[in-house]
Short mmCIF file of N, CA and C (backbone and C1' of nucleotides) in Angstrom, two decimals:
data_model
loop_
_atom_site.label_atom_id
_atom_site.label_comp_id
_atom_site.label_asym_id
_atom_site.label_seq_id
_atom_site.Cartn_x
_atom_site.Cartn_y
_atom_site.Cartn_z
N MET A 1 94.86 -48.68 88.21
CA MET A 1 93.53 -48.20 87.93
C MET A 1 92.47 -48.76 88.90
N PRO A 2 92.31 -48.53 90.07
CA PRO A 2 91.82 -48.99 90.78
C PRO A 2 90.34 -49.02 90.64
N GLN A 3 89.87 -49.87 90.58
CA GLN A 3 88.45 -50.06 89.88
C GLN A 3 87.51 -49.02 89.61
N VAL A 4 86.82 -48.75 88.31
CA VAL A 4 86.29 -47.68 88.16
C VAL A 4 84.95 -47.29 88.76
N THR A 5 84.85 -47.73 90.19
CA THR A 5 83.83 -47.55 90.70
C THR A 5 82.37 -47.69 90.09
N ASP A 6 82.28 -48.87 89.29
CA ASP A 6 81.21 -49.24 88.66
C ASP A 6 80.44 -47.83 87.81
N GLY A 7 80.93 -46.91 88.24
CA GLY A 7 80.68 -45.70 87.16
C GLY A 7 79.07 -46.19 87.23
N GLY A 8 78.27 -46.14 88.18
CA GLY A 8 76.95 -46.21 88.00
C GLY A 8 76.53 -45.79 86.52
N ASN A 9 76.95 -44.43 86.31
CA ASN A 9 76.19 -43.61 85.35
C ASN A 9 76.97 -43.80 84.06
N ASP A 10 76.64 -44.91 83.42
CA ASP A 10 77.31 -45.23 81.86
C ASP A 10 76.32 -44.18 80.98
N SER A 11 76.37 -44.80 79.89
CA SER A 11 75.54 -43.76 78.86
C SER A 11 76.12 -42.46 78.94
N VAL A 12 75.11 -41.75 78.42
CA VAL A 12 75.39 -40.33 78.64
C VAL A 12 76.42 -39.80 77.42
N ASN A 13 76.83 -40.77 76.70
CA ASN A 13 77.61 -40.67 75.85
C ASN A 13 77.38 -39.76 75.15
N ASP A 14 76.86 -38.57 75.28
CA ASP A 14 76.60 -37.81 74.20
C ASP A 14 77.94 -36.86 73.79
N GLY A 15 78.23 -35.91 73.07
CA GLY A 15 79.34 -35.27 72.49
C GLY A 15 79.82 -34.83 73.87
N GLY A 16 79.25 -34.71 74.71
CA GLY A 16 79.62 -33.80 75.72
C GLY A 16 79.10 -32.49 75.94
N ASP A 17 78.45 -31.78 75.17
CA ASP A 17 77.52 -30.95 75.27
C ASP A 17 76.71 -30.94 76.05
N GLY A 18 76.02 -31.96 76.03
CA GLY A 18 75.23 -32.09 76.98
C GLY A 18 73.85 -32.67 76.49
N ALA A 19 72.53 -32.22 76.95
CA ALA A 19 71.53 -33.44 76.75
C ALA A 19 71.15 -34.11 75.66
N LEU A 20 72.04 -33.69 74.49
CA LEU A 20 71.79 -33.86 73.23
C LEU A 20 72.64 -34.94 72.44
N PRO A 21 71.93 -36.25 72.48
CA PRO A 21 73.01 -37.23 71.91
C PRO A 21 73.53 -36.87 70.33
N VAL A 22 74.73 -37.40 69.93
CA VAL A 22 75.25 -37.29 69.04
C VAL A 22 74.55 -37.39 67.54
N PHE A 23 73.68 -38.74 67.53
CA PHE A 23 72.98 -38.87 66.44
C PHE A 23 71.99 -37.63 66.31
N ALA A 24 71.24 -37.12 67.11
CA ALA A 24 70.33 -36.07 67.14
C ALA A 24 70.96 -34.97 66.95
N GLU A 25 72.18 -34.73 66.84
CA GLU A 25 72.73 -33.71 66.95
C GLU A 25 73.24 -33.41 65.41
N GLN A 26 73.68 -34.60 64.71
CA GLN A 26 73.92 -35.09 63.50
C GLN A 26 72.36 -34.85 62.52
N VAL A 27 71.56 -35.36 63.02
CA VAL A 27 70.20 -35.02 61.98
C VAL A 27 69.89 -33.83 61.77
N LEU A 28 69.82 -32.63 63.20
CA LEU A 28 69.33 -31.49 63.38
C LEU A 28 70.43 -30.61 62.26
N ASP A 29 71.62 -30.89 62.48
CA ASP A 29 72.44 -30.28 61.37
C ASP A 29 72.13 -30.40 60.17
N LEU A 30 71.93 -31.94 59.83
CA LEU A 30 71.50 -31.48 58.21
C LEU A 30 70.28 -31.34 57.96
N ALA A 31 69.53 -31.16 58.88
CA ALA A 31 68.30 -30.64 58.41
C ALA A 31 68.11 -28.88 58.29
N GLU A 32 69.16 -28.73 59.00
CA GLU A 32 69.39 -27.07 58.95
C GLU A 32 70.34 -26.90 57.65
N ARG A 33 70.99 -27.54 57.30
CA ARG A 33 71.67 -27.32 56.07
C ARG A 33 71.03 -27.80 54.58
N ILE A 34 70.09 -28.20 54.93
CA ILE A 34 68.94 -28.73 53.51
C ILE A 34 68.44 -27.16 53.07
N PRO A 35 68.72 -26.96 51.72
CA PRO A 35 68.56 -25.62 51.25
C PRO A 35 66.85 -25.49 51.14
N PRO A 36 66.56 -24.15 51.02
CA PRO A 36 64.92 -24.01 50.73
C PRO A 36 64.93 -24.57 49.55
N GLY A 37 63.24 -25.10 49.05
CA GLY A 37 62.96 -25.54 48.23
C GLY A 37 63.32 -27.14 48.18
N ARG A 38 64.10 -27.53 48.88
CA ARG A 38 64.46 -28.86 48.60
C ARG A 38 64.03 -29.84 50.01
N VAL A 39 63.87 -30.95 49.80
CA VAL A 39 63.61 -31.92 51.04
C VAL A 39 64.31 -33.24 51.03
N MET A 40 64.33 -33.97 52.19
CA MET A 40 64.90 -35.09 52.26
C MET A 40 64.02 -36.11 53.01
N THR A 41 64.12 -37.00 53.03
CA THR A 41 63.26 -38.22 53.45
C THR A 41 63.74 -38.81 54.68
N TYR A 42 63.47 -39.23 55.69
CA TYR A 42 63.61 -39.67 56.96
C TYR A 42 64.95 -40.78 56.43
N GLY A 43 64.27 -41.40 55.68
CA GLY A 43 65.29 -42.49 55.26
C GLY A 43 66.85 -42.14 54.74
N ASP A 44 66.27 -41.23 53.78
CA ASP A 44 67.65 -40.74 53.33
C ASP A 44 68.51 -39.84 54.35
N VAL A 45 68.26 -39.41 54.97
CA VAL A 45 68.99 -38.78 56.37
C VAL A 45 69.56 -39.70 57.04
N ALA A 46 68.79 -40.64 57.11
CA ALA A 46 69.47 -42.06 57.94
C ALA A 46 70.91 -42.62 57.21
N GLU A 47 70.32 -42.66 55.85
CA GLU A 47 71.29 -43.36 55.26
C GLU A 47 72.77 -42.24 54.87
N TYR A 48 72.23 -40.87 54.71
CA TYR A 48 73.33 -39.81 54.66
C TYR A 48 74.52 -39.73 55.95
N LEU A 49 73.98 -40.34 56.99
CA LEU A 49 74.55 -40.44 58.37
C LEU A 49 75.16 -41.59 58.33
N GLY A 50 74.57 -42.71 57.65
CA GLY A 50 75.08 -43.81 57.75
C GLY A 50 74.77 -44.37 59.03
N GLU A 51 73.55 -44.10 59.70
CA GLU A 51 73.66 -44.89 61.12
C GLU A 51 72.22 -44.76 61.47
N GLY A 52 71.65 -45.80 62.45
CA GLY A 52 70.13 -45.65 62.85
C GLY A 52 69.51 -45.85 61.62
N GLY A 53 68.27 -45.72 61.79
CA GLY A 53 67.09 -46.08 60.50
C GLY A 53 66.31 -45.05 60.33
N PRO A 54 65.45 -44.71 59.61
CA PRO A 54 64.52 -43.90 59.22
C PRO A 54 63.42 -43.42 60.73
N ARG A 55 63.46 -44.53 61.57
CA ARG A 55 62.61 -44.28 62.74
C ARG A 55 63.22 -43.35 63.51
N GLN A 56 64.44 -43.68 63.82
CA GLN A 56 65.60 -43.09 64.87
C GLN A 56 65.33 -41.68 64.32
N VAL A 57 65.41 -41.21 63.31
CA VAL A 57 65.50 -40.00 62.66
C VAL A 57 63.90 -39.11 62.87
N GLY A 58 63.16 -39.93 62.60
CA GLY A 58 61.74 -39.52 63.04
C GLY A 58 61.36 -39.15 64.73
N ARG A 59 62.43 -39.93 65.20
CA ARG A 59 61.99 -39.78 66.73
C ARG A 59 63.11 -38.43 66.84
N VAL A 60 64.06 -38.12 66.62
CA VAL A 60 64.55 -36.80 66.61
C VAL A 60 63.85 -35.84 66.30
N MET A 61 63.41 -35.75 65.09
CA MET A 61 62.73 -34.60 64.40
C MET A 61 61.40 -34.15 65.58
N ALA A 62 61.04 -35.64 66.06
CA ALA A 62 59.70 -35.30 67.00
C ALA A 62 59.94 -34.95 68.57
N LEU A 63 61.07 -35.18 68.80
CA LEU A 63 61.75 -34.37 69.82
C LEU A 63 62.21 -33.15 69.67
N TYR A 64 63.09 -32.85 68.79
CA TYR A 64 63.79 -31.75 68.77
C TYR A 64 63.65 -30.75 67.55
N GLY A 65 62.63 -31.30 66.91
CA GLY A 65 62.45 -30.72 65.61
C GLY A 65 61.86 -29.44 65.57
N GLY A 66 61.46 -28.89 66.77
CA GLY A 66 60.99 -27.54 66.95
C GLY A 66 62.23 -26.66 66.70
N ALA A 67 63.32 -27.00 66.51
CA ALA A 67 64.45 -26.39 66.46
C ALA A 67 65.01 -26.04 65.04
N VAL A 68 64.39 -26.81 64.10
CA VAL A 68 64.88 -26.92 62.72
C VAL A 68 63.90 -26.94 61.78
N PRO A 69 64.19 -26.47 60.82
CA PRO A 69 62.94 -26.38 59.58
C PRO A 69 62.23 -27.98 59.35
N TRP A 70 61.98 -28.40 60.45
CA TRP A 70 61.29 -29.73 60.20
C TRP A 70 60.11 -30.08 59.02
N TRP A 71 59.86 -29.13 58.07
CA TRP A 71 59.02 -29.25 57.16
C TRP A 71 59.68 -29.65 55.78
N ARG A 72 61.23 -29.91 55.99
CA ARG A 72 62.13 -30.00 54.78
C ARG A 72 62.52 -31.58 54.95
N VAL A 73 61.91 -32.34 55.91
CA VAL A 73 62.29 -33.66 56.25
C VAL A 73 60.95 -34.30 56.26
N ILE A 74 60.47 -34.93 55.19
CA ILE A 74 59.19 -35.95 55.06
C ILE A 74 59.38 -37.06 54.60
N ARG A 75 58.57 -37.57 54.83
CA ARG A 75 58.01 -39.27 54.40
C ARG A 75 58.68 -39.68 52.67
N ALA A 76 58.75 -40.84 52.85
CA ALA A 76 59.06 -41.38 51.61
C ALA A 76 58.18 -41.10 50.62
N ASP A 77 56.72 -41.20 50.82
CA ASP A 77 55.71 -41.26 50.02
C ASP A 77 55.45 -39.55 49.65
N GLY A 78 55.91 -38.72 50.24
CA GLY A 78 55.82 -37.48 49.78
C GLY A 78 54.55 -37.03 50.85
N ALA A 79 54.22 -37.47 51.72
CA ALA A 79 53.17 -36.91 52.28
C ALA A 79 53.49 -36.26 53.79
N LEU A 80 52.76 -35.17 54.13
CA LEU A 80 53.13 -34.35 54.94
C LEU A 80 52.75 -34.61 56.36
N LEU A 81 53.26 -33.99 57.45
CA LEU A 81 52.89 -34.70 58.56
C LEU A 81 51.35 -33.91 58.91
N PRO A 82 50.76 -35.22 59.29
CA PRO A 82 49.53 -35.10 59.72
C PRO A 82 48.91 -33.94 60.93
N GLY A 83 48.41 -33.28 60.58
CA GLY A 83 48.03 -32.02 61.58
C GLY A 83 48.94 -30.94 61.41
N SER A 84 49.98 -30.78 60.88
CA SER A 84 50.64 -29.90 60.48
C SER A 84 51.22 -29.45 58.75
N GLU A 85 49.98 -30.29 58.24
CA GLU A 85 50.38 -30.06 56.31
C GLU A 85 49.93 -28.65 56.26
N GLN A 86 49.18 -28.00 56.90
CA GLN A 86 48.92 -26.38 56.31
C GLN A 86 50.23 -25.74 56.57
N ARG A 87 50.51 -26.00 57.79
CA ARG A 87 51.73 -25.28 58.14
C ARG A 87 52.99 -25.30 57.20
N ALA A 88 53.13 -26.65 56.96
CA ALA A 88 54.37 -27.16 56.09
C ALA A 88 54.04 -26.47 54.59
N LEU A 89 53.00 -26.82 54.20
CA LEU A 89 52.54 -26.22 53.01
C LEU A 89 52.68 -24.92 52.66
N ALA A 90 52.47 -24.20 53.67
CA ALA A 90 52.34 -22.52 53.64
C ALA A 90 54.08 -22.39 53.44
N HIS A 91 54.91 -23.08 54.01
CA HIS A 91 56.74 -22.83 53.69
C HIS A 91 56.89 -23.37 52.53
N TYR A 92 56.17 -24.38 51.65
CA TYR A 92 56.58 -25.19 50.67
C TYR A 92 56.21 -23.71 49.39
N ARG A 93 55.20 -23.49 49.58
CA ARG A 93 54.94 -22.30 48.84
C ARG A 93 55.71 -21.25 48.80
N ASP A 94 56.16 -20.74 50.01
CA ASP A 94 57.05 -19.68 50.10
C ASP A 94 58.37 -19.81 49.65
N GLU A 95 58.89 -21.57 49.82
CA GLU A 95 60.06 -21.25 49.28
C GLU A 95 60.20 -22.17 47.83
N GLY A 96 59.01 -22.16 47.34
CA GLY A 96 59.13 -22.80 46.09
C GLY A 96 59.37 -24.20 45.86
N THR A 97 58.91 -24.69 46.75
CA THR A 97 59.32 -26.30 46.57
C THR A 97 58.20 -26.76 45.56
N PRO A 98 58.97 -27.68 44.64
CA PRO A 98 58.03 -28.36 43.58
C PRO A 98 56.84 -29.28 44.35
N LEU A 99 55.62 -29.03 44.22
CA LEU A 99 54.61 -29.42 44.59
C LEU A 99 53.90 -30.13 43.52
N ARG A 100 53.25 -31.60 44.08
CA ARG A 100 52.34 -32.00 42.68
C ARG A 100 51.10 -32.10 43.43
N THR A 101 50.21 -31.69 42.57
CA THR A 101 48.68 -31.52 43.02
C THR A 101 48.21 -33.19 42.64
N PRO A 102 47.15 -33.32 43.69
CA PRO A 102 46.49 -34.82 43.56
C PRO A 102 46.14 -35.25 42.76
N ARG A 103 45.44 -34.59 41.79
CA ARG A 103 45.08 -35.17 40.39
C ARG A 103 44.76 -34.07 39.86
N GLY A 104 44.54 -34.15 38.84
CA GLY A 104 44.41 -32.91 38.09
C GLY A 104 44.67 -32.16 37.79
N ARG A 105 45.09 -31.61 36.89
CA ARG A 105 45.43 -30.48 36.57
C ARG A 105 44.18 -29.90 35.94
N GLY A 106 44.25 -28.94 35.79
CA GLY A 106 43.07 -28.39 35.02
C GLY A 106 41.53 -28.50 36.17
N PRO A 107 40.59 -28.22 35.72
CA PRO A 107 39.34 -28.21 36.32
C PRO A 107 39.02 -29.38 37.04
N ALA A 108 39.00 -29.00 38.49
CA ALA A 108 38.76 -30.12 39.38
C ALA A 108 37.51 -30.94 38.93
N ARG A 109 37.71 -32.08 39.02
CA ARG A 109 36.24 -33.01 38.93
C ARG A 109 35.86 -33.23 40.10
N GLY A 110 34.49 -33.34 40.09
CA GLY A 110 34.01 -33.06 41.55
C GLY A 110 34.32 -33.91 42.51
N SER A 111 34.51 -35.17 42.39
CA SER A 111 34.95 -36.24 43.45
C SER A 111 36.32 -35.81 43.96
N GLN A 112 36.19 -35.05 44.87
CA GLN A 112 37.77 -34.74 45.31
C GLN A 112 37.72 -34.70 46.79
N ALA A 113 38.39 -34.83 47.49
CA ALA A 113 38.32 -34.73 48.98
C ALA A 113 38.16 -33.07 48.95
N ALA A 114 37.83 -32.90 50.14
CA ALA A 114 37.17 -31.33 50.62
C ALA A 114 38.90 -30.68 50.62
N GLU A 115 39.74 -31.21 50.78
CA GLU A 115 41.15 -30.32 51.25
C GLU A 115 42.26 -30.56 49.86
N ASP A 116 42.23 -31.42 49.10
CA ASP A 116 43.00 -31.46 48.11
C ASP A 116 44.72 -31.26 48.45
N LEU A 117 45.05 -31.58 49.22
CA LEU A 117 46.32 -31.70 49.63
C LEU A 117 47.31 -31.99 49.06
N PRO A 118 47.63 -31.11 48.47
CA PRO A 118 49.04 -31.22 47.50
C PRO A 118 50.05 -32.07 48.23
N ARG A 119 51.42 -32.82 47.33
CA ARG A 119 52.39 -33.51 48.12
C ARG A 119 53.37 -33.01 47.56
N VAL A 120 54.59 -33.22 48.14
CA VAL A 120 55.83 -32.42 47.72
C VAL A 120 56.44 -33.71 46.62
N ASP A 121 56.73 -33.06 45.44
CA ASP A 121 57.21 -33.63 44.59
C ASP A 121 58.81 -34.08 44.81
N LEU A 122 58.42 -35.31 45.39
CA LEU A 122 59.78 -35.78 45.87
C LEU A 122 61.34 -35.91 44.74
N PRO A 123 60.56 -36.93 43.38
CA PRO A 123 62.11 -37.00 42.71
C PRO A 123 62.46 -35.74 42.35
N LEU A 124 61.81 -34.91 42.52
CA LEU A 124 62.23 -33.16 41.83
C LEU A 124 62.80 -32.69 43.35
N ALA A 125 62.27 -32.70 44.29
CA ALA A 125 62.56 -31.69 45.25
C ALA A 125 63.24 -32.58 46.24
N ARG A 126 64.03 -33.48 45.73
CA ARG A 126 64.74 -34.59 46.79
C ARG A 126 66.11 -33.89 46.57
N TRP A 127 66.82 -34.16 47.81
CA TRP A 127 67.90 -33.15 48.09
C TRP A 127 69.15 -34.23 48.48
N ASP A 128 70.07 -34.49 48.01
CA ASP A 128 71.22 -35.95 48.10
C ASP A 128 72.18 -35.49 49.02
N GLY A 129 72.55 -34.15 49.16
CA GLY A 129 73.47 -33.66 50.16
C GLY A 129 74.46 -32.62 49.30
N ARG A 130 73.88 -32.53 48.19
CA ARG A 130 75.04 -31.74 47.07
C ARG A 130 74.40 -30.49 46.69
P DA B 1 70.04 -60.24 80.59
"O5'" DA B 1 68.53 -60.28 80.13
"C5'" DA B 1 68.05 -61.24 80.77
"C4'" DA B 1 66.63 -61.46 80.56
"C3'" DA B 1 66.14 -61.19 79.01
"O3'" DA B 1 65.33 -62.29 78.71
"C1'" DA B 1 65.06 -59.76 80.19
P DG B 2 65.24 -61.98 76.95
"O5'" DG B 2 63.93 -61.71 76.79
"C5'" DG B 2 62.82 -62.60 77.63
"C4'" DG B 2 61.55 -61.41 77.45
"C3'" DG B 2 61.13 -61.26 75.75
"O3'" DG B 2 59.81 -61.53 75.58
"C1'" DG B 2 61.07 -59.30 76.77
P DC B 3 59.38 -61.48 73.94
"O5'" DC B 3 58.26 -60.31 74.21
"C5'" DC B 3 57.22 -60.36 75.37
"C4'" DC B 3 56.53 -59.00 75.08
"C3'" DC B 3 56.18 -58.42 73.88
"O3'" DC B 3 54.82 -58.19 74.04
"C1'" DC B 3 57.32 -56.84 74.50
P DT B 4 54.11 -57.67 72.41
"O5'" DT B 4 54.17 -56.10 72.70
"C5'" DT B 4 53.67 -55.56 73.85
"C4'" DT B 4 53.51 -54.02 73.53
"C3'" DT B 4 53.12 -53.56 71.89
"O3'" DT B 4 52.44 -52.09 72.29
"C1'" DT B 4 54.93 -52.83 72.56
P DT B 5 51.48 -51.57 71.15
"O5'" DT B 5 52.26 -50.55 70.71
"C5'" DT B 5 52.68 -49.63 71.78
"C4'" DT B 5 53.45 -48.12 71.38
"C3'" DT B 5 52.95 -47.88 69.88
"O3'" DT B 5 52.91 -46.56 70.11
"C1'" DT B 5 55.60 -48.62 69.99
P DG B 6 52.28 -45.52 68.90
"O5'" DG B 6 53.62 -44.94 68.18
"C5'" DG B 6 54.52 -43.95 68.86
"C4'" DG B 6 55.76 -43.66 68.34
"C3'" DG B 6 55.25 -43.35 66.88
"O3'" DG B 6 56.09 -42.05 66.30
"C1'" DG B 6 57.00 -45.08 66.90
P DA B 7 55.36 -40.90 66.54
"O5'" DA B 7 55.78 -40.01 64.97
"C5'" DA B 7 54.78 -40.44 63.85
"C4'" DA B 7 55.55 -39.65 63.01
"C3'" DA B 7 56.91 -40.23 62.68
"O3'" DA B 7 57.09 -40.45 61.60
"C1'" DA B 7 56.61 -38.01 62.80
P DC B 8 56.35 -41.74 60.45
"O5'" DC B 8 57.60 -42.77 60.35
"C5'" DC B 8 58.85 -41.88 59.99
"C4'" DC B 8 60.01 -42.60 59.12
"C3'" DC B 8 59.17 -43.01 57.42
"O3'" DC B 8 60.50 -43.17 56.72
"C1'" DC B 8 59.49 -44.97 58.59
P DC B 9 60.01 -43.03 55.07
"O5'" DC B 9 60.60 -44.64 54.83
"C5'" DC B 9 62.21 -45.06 55.25
"C4'" DC B 9 62.14 -46.38 54.65
"C3'" DC B 9 61.63 -46.04 52.69
"O3'" DC B 9 62.54 -46.84 52.22
"C1'" DC B 9 60.69 -47.87 54.08
P DG B 10 62.55 -46.65 50.50
"O5'" DG B 10 62.22 -48.18 50.04
"C5'" DG B 10 62.99 -49.22 50.51
"C4'" DG B 10 62.27 -50.71 50.42
"C3'" DG B 10 61.50 -50.43 48.90
"O3'" DG B 10 61.94 -51.52 48.23
"C1'" DG B 10 60.00 -51.22 50.49
P DA B 11 61.46 -51.83 46.53
"O5'" DA B 11 60.49 -53.28 46.77
"C5'" DA B 11 61.28 -54.02 47.89
"C4'" DA B 11 60.20 -55.30 48.09
"C3'" DA B 11 59.27 -55.79 46.87
"O3'" DA B 11 59.13 -57.22 46.74
"C1'" DA B 11 57.68 -54.92 48.41
P DC B 12 58.17 -57.64 45.49
"O5'" DC B 12 56.75 -58.00 45.86
"C5'" DC B 12 56.54 -58.62 47.28
"C4'" DC B 12 55.11 -58.44 47.36
"C3'" DC B 12 54.19 -59.18 46.18
"O3'" DC B 12 53.46 -60.18 46.29
"C1'" DC B 12 53.45 -57.28 47.29
P DC B 13 52.14 -60.38 44.95
"O5'" DC B 13 51.12 -59.93 45.41
"C5'" DC B 13 50.81 -60.28 46.78
"C4'" DC B 13 49.24 -59.61 46.66
"C3'" DC B 13 48.48 -59.79 45.31
"O3'" DC B 13 46.72 -60.19 46.01
"C1'" DC B 13 48.37 -57.74 45.91
P DT C 1 48.25 -43.06 40.45
"O5'" DT C 1 47.03 -43.80 41.46
"C5'" DT C 1 45.78 -43.84 41.30
"C4'" DT C 1 45.13 -43.89 42.81
"C3'" DT C 1 45.65 -43.48 43.77
"O3'" DT C 1 44.97 -43.16 44.91
"C1'" DT C 1 45.65 -46.14 43.80
P DG C 2 45.23 -42.71 46.30
"O5'" DG C 2 45.15 -44.04 47.13
"C5'" DG C 2 43.69 -44.86 47.07
"C4'" DG C 2 44.09 -46.26 47.87
"C3'" DG C 2 44.31 -46.05 49.20
"O3'" DG C 2 43.65 -46.71 50.31
"C1'" DG C 2 45.77 -47.74 48.42
P DG C 3 43.99 -46.78 51.69
"O5'" DG C 3 44.06 -47.89 52.30
"C5'" DG C 3 43.10 -49.30 51.88
"C4'" DG C 3 43.45 -50.37 52.24
"C3'" DG C 3 44.18 -50.39 53.48
"O3'" DG C 3 43.84 -52.00 53.96
"C1'" DG C 3 45.78 -51.16 51.83
P DT C 4 44.22 -52.00 55.74
"O5'" DT C 4 45.50 -53.60 55.24
"C5'" DT C 4 45.17 -54.23 54.52
"C4'" DT C 4 46.25 -55.31 54.19
"C3'" DT C 4 47.01 -55.51 55.70
"O3'" DT C 4 47.08 -57.05 55.85
"C1'" DT C 4 48.41 -54.60 54.09
P DC C 5 47.80 -57.72 57.19
"O5'" DC C 5 49.67 -57.60 56.83
"C5'" DC C 5 49.61 -58.56 55.68
"C4'" DC C 5 51.02 -58.95 55.64
"C3'" DC C 5 51.87 -59.18 56.80
"O3'" DC C 5 52.67 -60.15 56.76
"C1'" DC C 5 53.01 -57.21 55.70
P DG C 6 53.37 -60.84 58.26
"O5'" DG C 6 55.00 -60.17 57.86
"C5'" DG C 6 55.46 -60.63 56.89
"C4'" DG C 6 56.91 -59.76 56.88
"C3'" DG C 6 57.82 -60.05 58.06
"O3'" DG C 6 59.15 -60.47 57.52
"C1'" DG C 6 57.75 -57.42 57.33
P DG C 7 60.26 -60.65 58.45
"O5'" DG C 7 61.10 -59.26 58.44
"C5'" DG C 7 61.49 -58.72 57.26
"C4'" DG C 7 62.07 -57.18 57.41
"C3'" DG C 7 63.18 -57.51 58.53
"O3'" DG C 7 64.14 -57.02 58.24
"C1'" DG C 7 61.84 -55.71 58.44
P DC C 8 65.79 -57.03 59.11
"O5'" DC C 8 65.98 -55.60 59.25
"C5'" DC C 8 65.53 -54.21 58.80
"C4'" DC C 8 66.33 -53.04 59.33
"C3'" DC C 8 66.73 -53.29 60.84
"O3'" DC C 8 67.78 -52.26 60.54
"C1'" DC C 8 64.75 -52.04 61.35
P DC C 9 69.18 -52.36 61.72
"O5'" DC C 9 68.47 -51.58 62.82
"C5'" DC C 9 68.84 -49.94 62.58
"C4'" DC C 9 68.32 -49.24 63.50
"C3'" DC C 9 68.94 -49.79 64.84
"O3'" DC C 9 69.55 -48.49 65.79
"C1'" DC C 9 66.52 -49.59 64.95
P DA C 10 70.36 -48.61 66.85
"O5'" DA C 10 69.46 -48.10 67.74
"C5'" DA C 10 68.91 -46.73 67.75
"C4'" DA C 10 67.65 -46.07 68.47
"C3'" DA C 10 67.80 -46.47 69.94
"O3'" DA C 10 67.81 -45.01 70.72
"C1'" DA C 10 65.87 -47.34 69.76
P DA C 11 68.14 -45.02 72.40
"O5'" DA C 11 66.68 -44.82 73.00
"C5'" DA C 11 65.95 -43.80 72.44
"C4'" DA C 11 64.60 -43.68 73.22
"C3'" DA C 11 64.45 -44.11 74.34
"O3'" DA C 11 63.45 -43.07 75.14
"C1'" DA C 11 63.33 -45.76 73.65
P DG C 12 63.46 -42.89 76.59
"O5'" DG C 12 61.98 -44.03 77.05
"C5'" DG C 12 60.67 -43.57 76.56
"C4'" DG C 12 59.71 -44.56 76.92
"C3'" DG C 12 59.54 -44.80 78.47
"O3'" DG C 12 58.24 -44.60 78.56
"C1'" DG C 12 59.83 -46.84 77.12
P DC C 13 57.74 -44.78 80.45
"O5'" DC C 13 57.41 -46.59 80.05
"C5'" DC C 13 56.58 -46.61 79.50
"C4'" DC C 13 55.77 -48.07 80.18
"C3'" DC C 13 55.80 -48.35 81.77
"O3'" DC C 13 54.76 -48.90 82.00
"C1'" DC C 13 57.63 -49.80 80.67
#
DNA sequence: AGCTTGACCGACC
DNA sequence: TGGTCGGCCAAGC
C-alpha cells in the first residue's frame, strides 16, 4: 500500500451517513425514545451513552435539537431552557410531566416572581432508559 | 499549539 | 435557597 496520500481529509469519521457525528446521532436517538411524561438530564444522557460529557450533549441539542423533543432533555436542576420555558412548559402540561410549583401550594403569597415558572420534578420524572 | 466558550454537574458556603 | 468554584469534553479562533 503505497502511501496513503496523506489523506488530507482525515476526520469526518461519521457513521458514514453524512454530516452527522455518531455521538450526535446517539443523543438524538435517545432523545426520541424518551417516553412522554419523562425527562432526562444532559448528564444522564452522557452517562447512558458512556461517552463525552454533559456539555457535549448540550452542544448536540443546540445544533440538532430542533429535530427531536428537546423539552425532554433538561438540566440537572430541573430548570427549563431560557427563552423556551413557556414552550417547554406547554409540552409538559400536555404530556403530564410531573411539575413542581415554586413555592407554595395554596394561595400564593405576595412576594413571588411575576411568572412563577414551575420546574420539572426530576426525582419523579427522571427516566433511566427503562 | 494554546486559550476561550458552552442548551453542564456536583460540591461548598 | 441561591451564588460561587473547579472539573470535564469538544469545537472555534
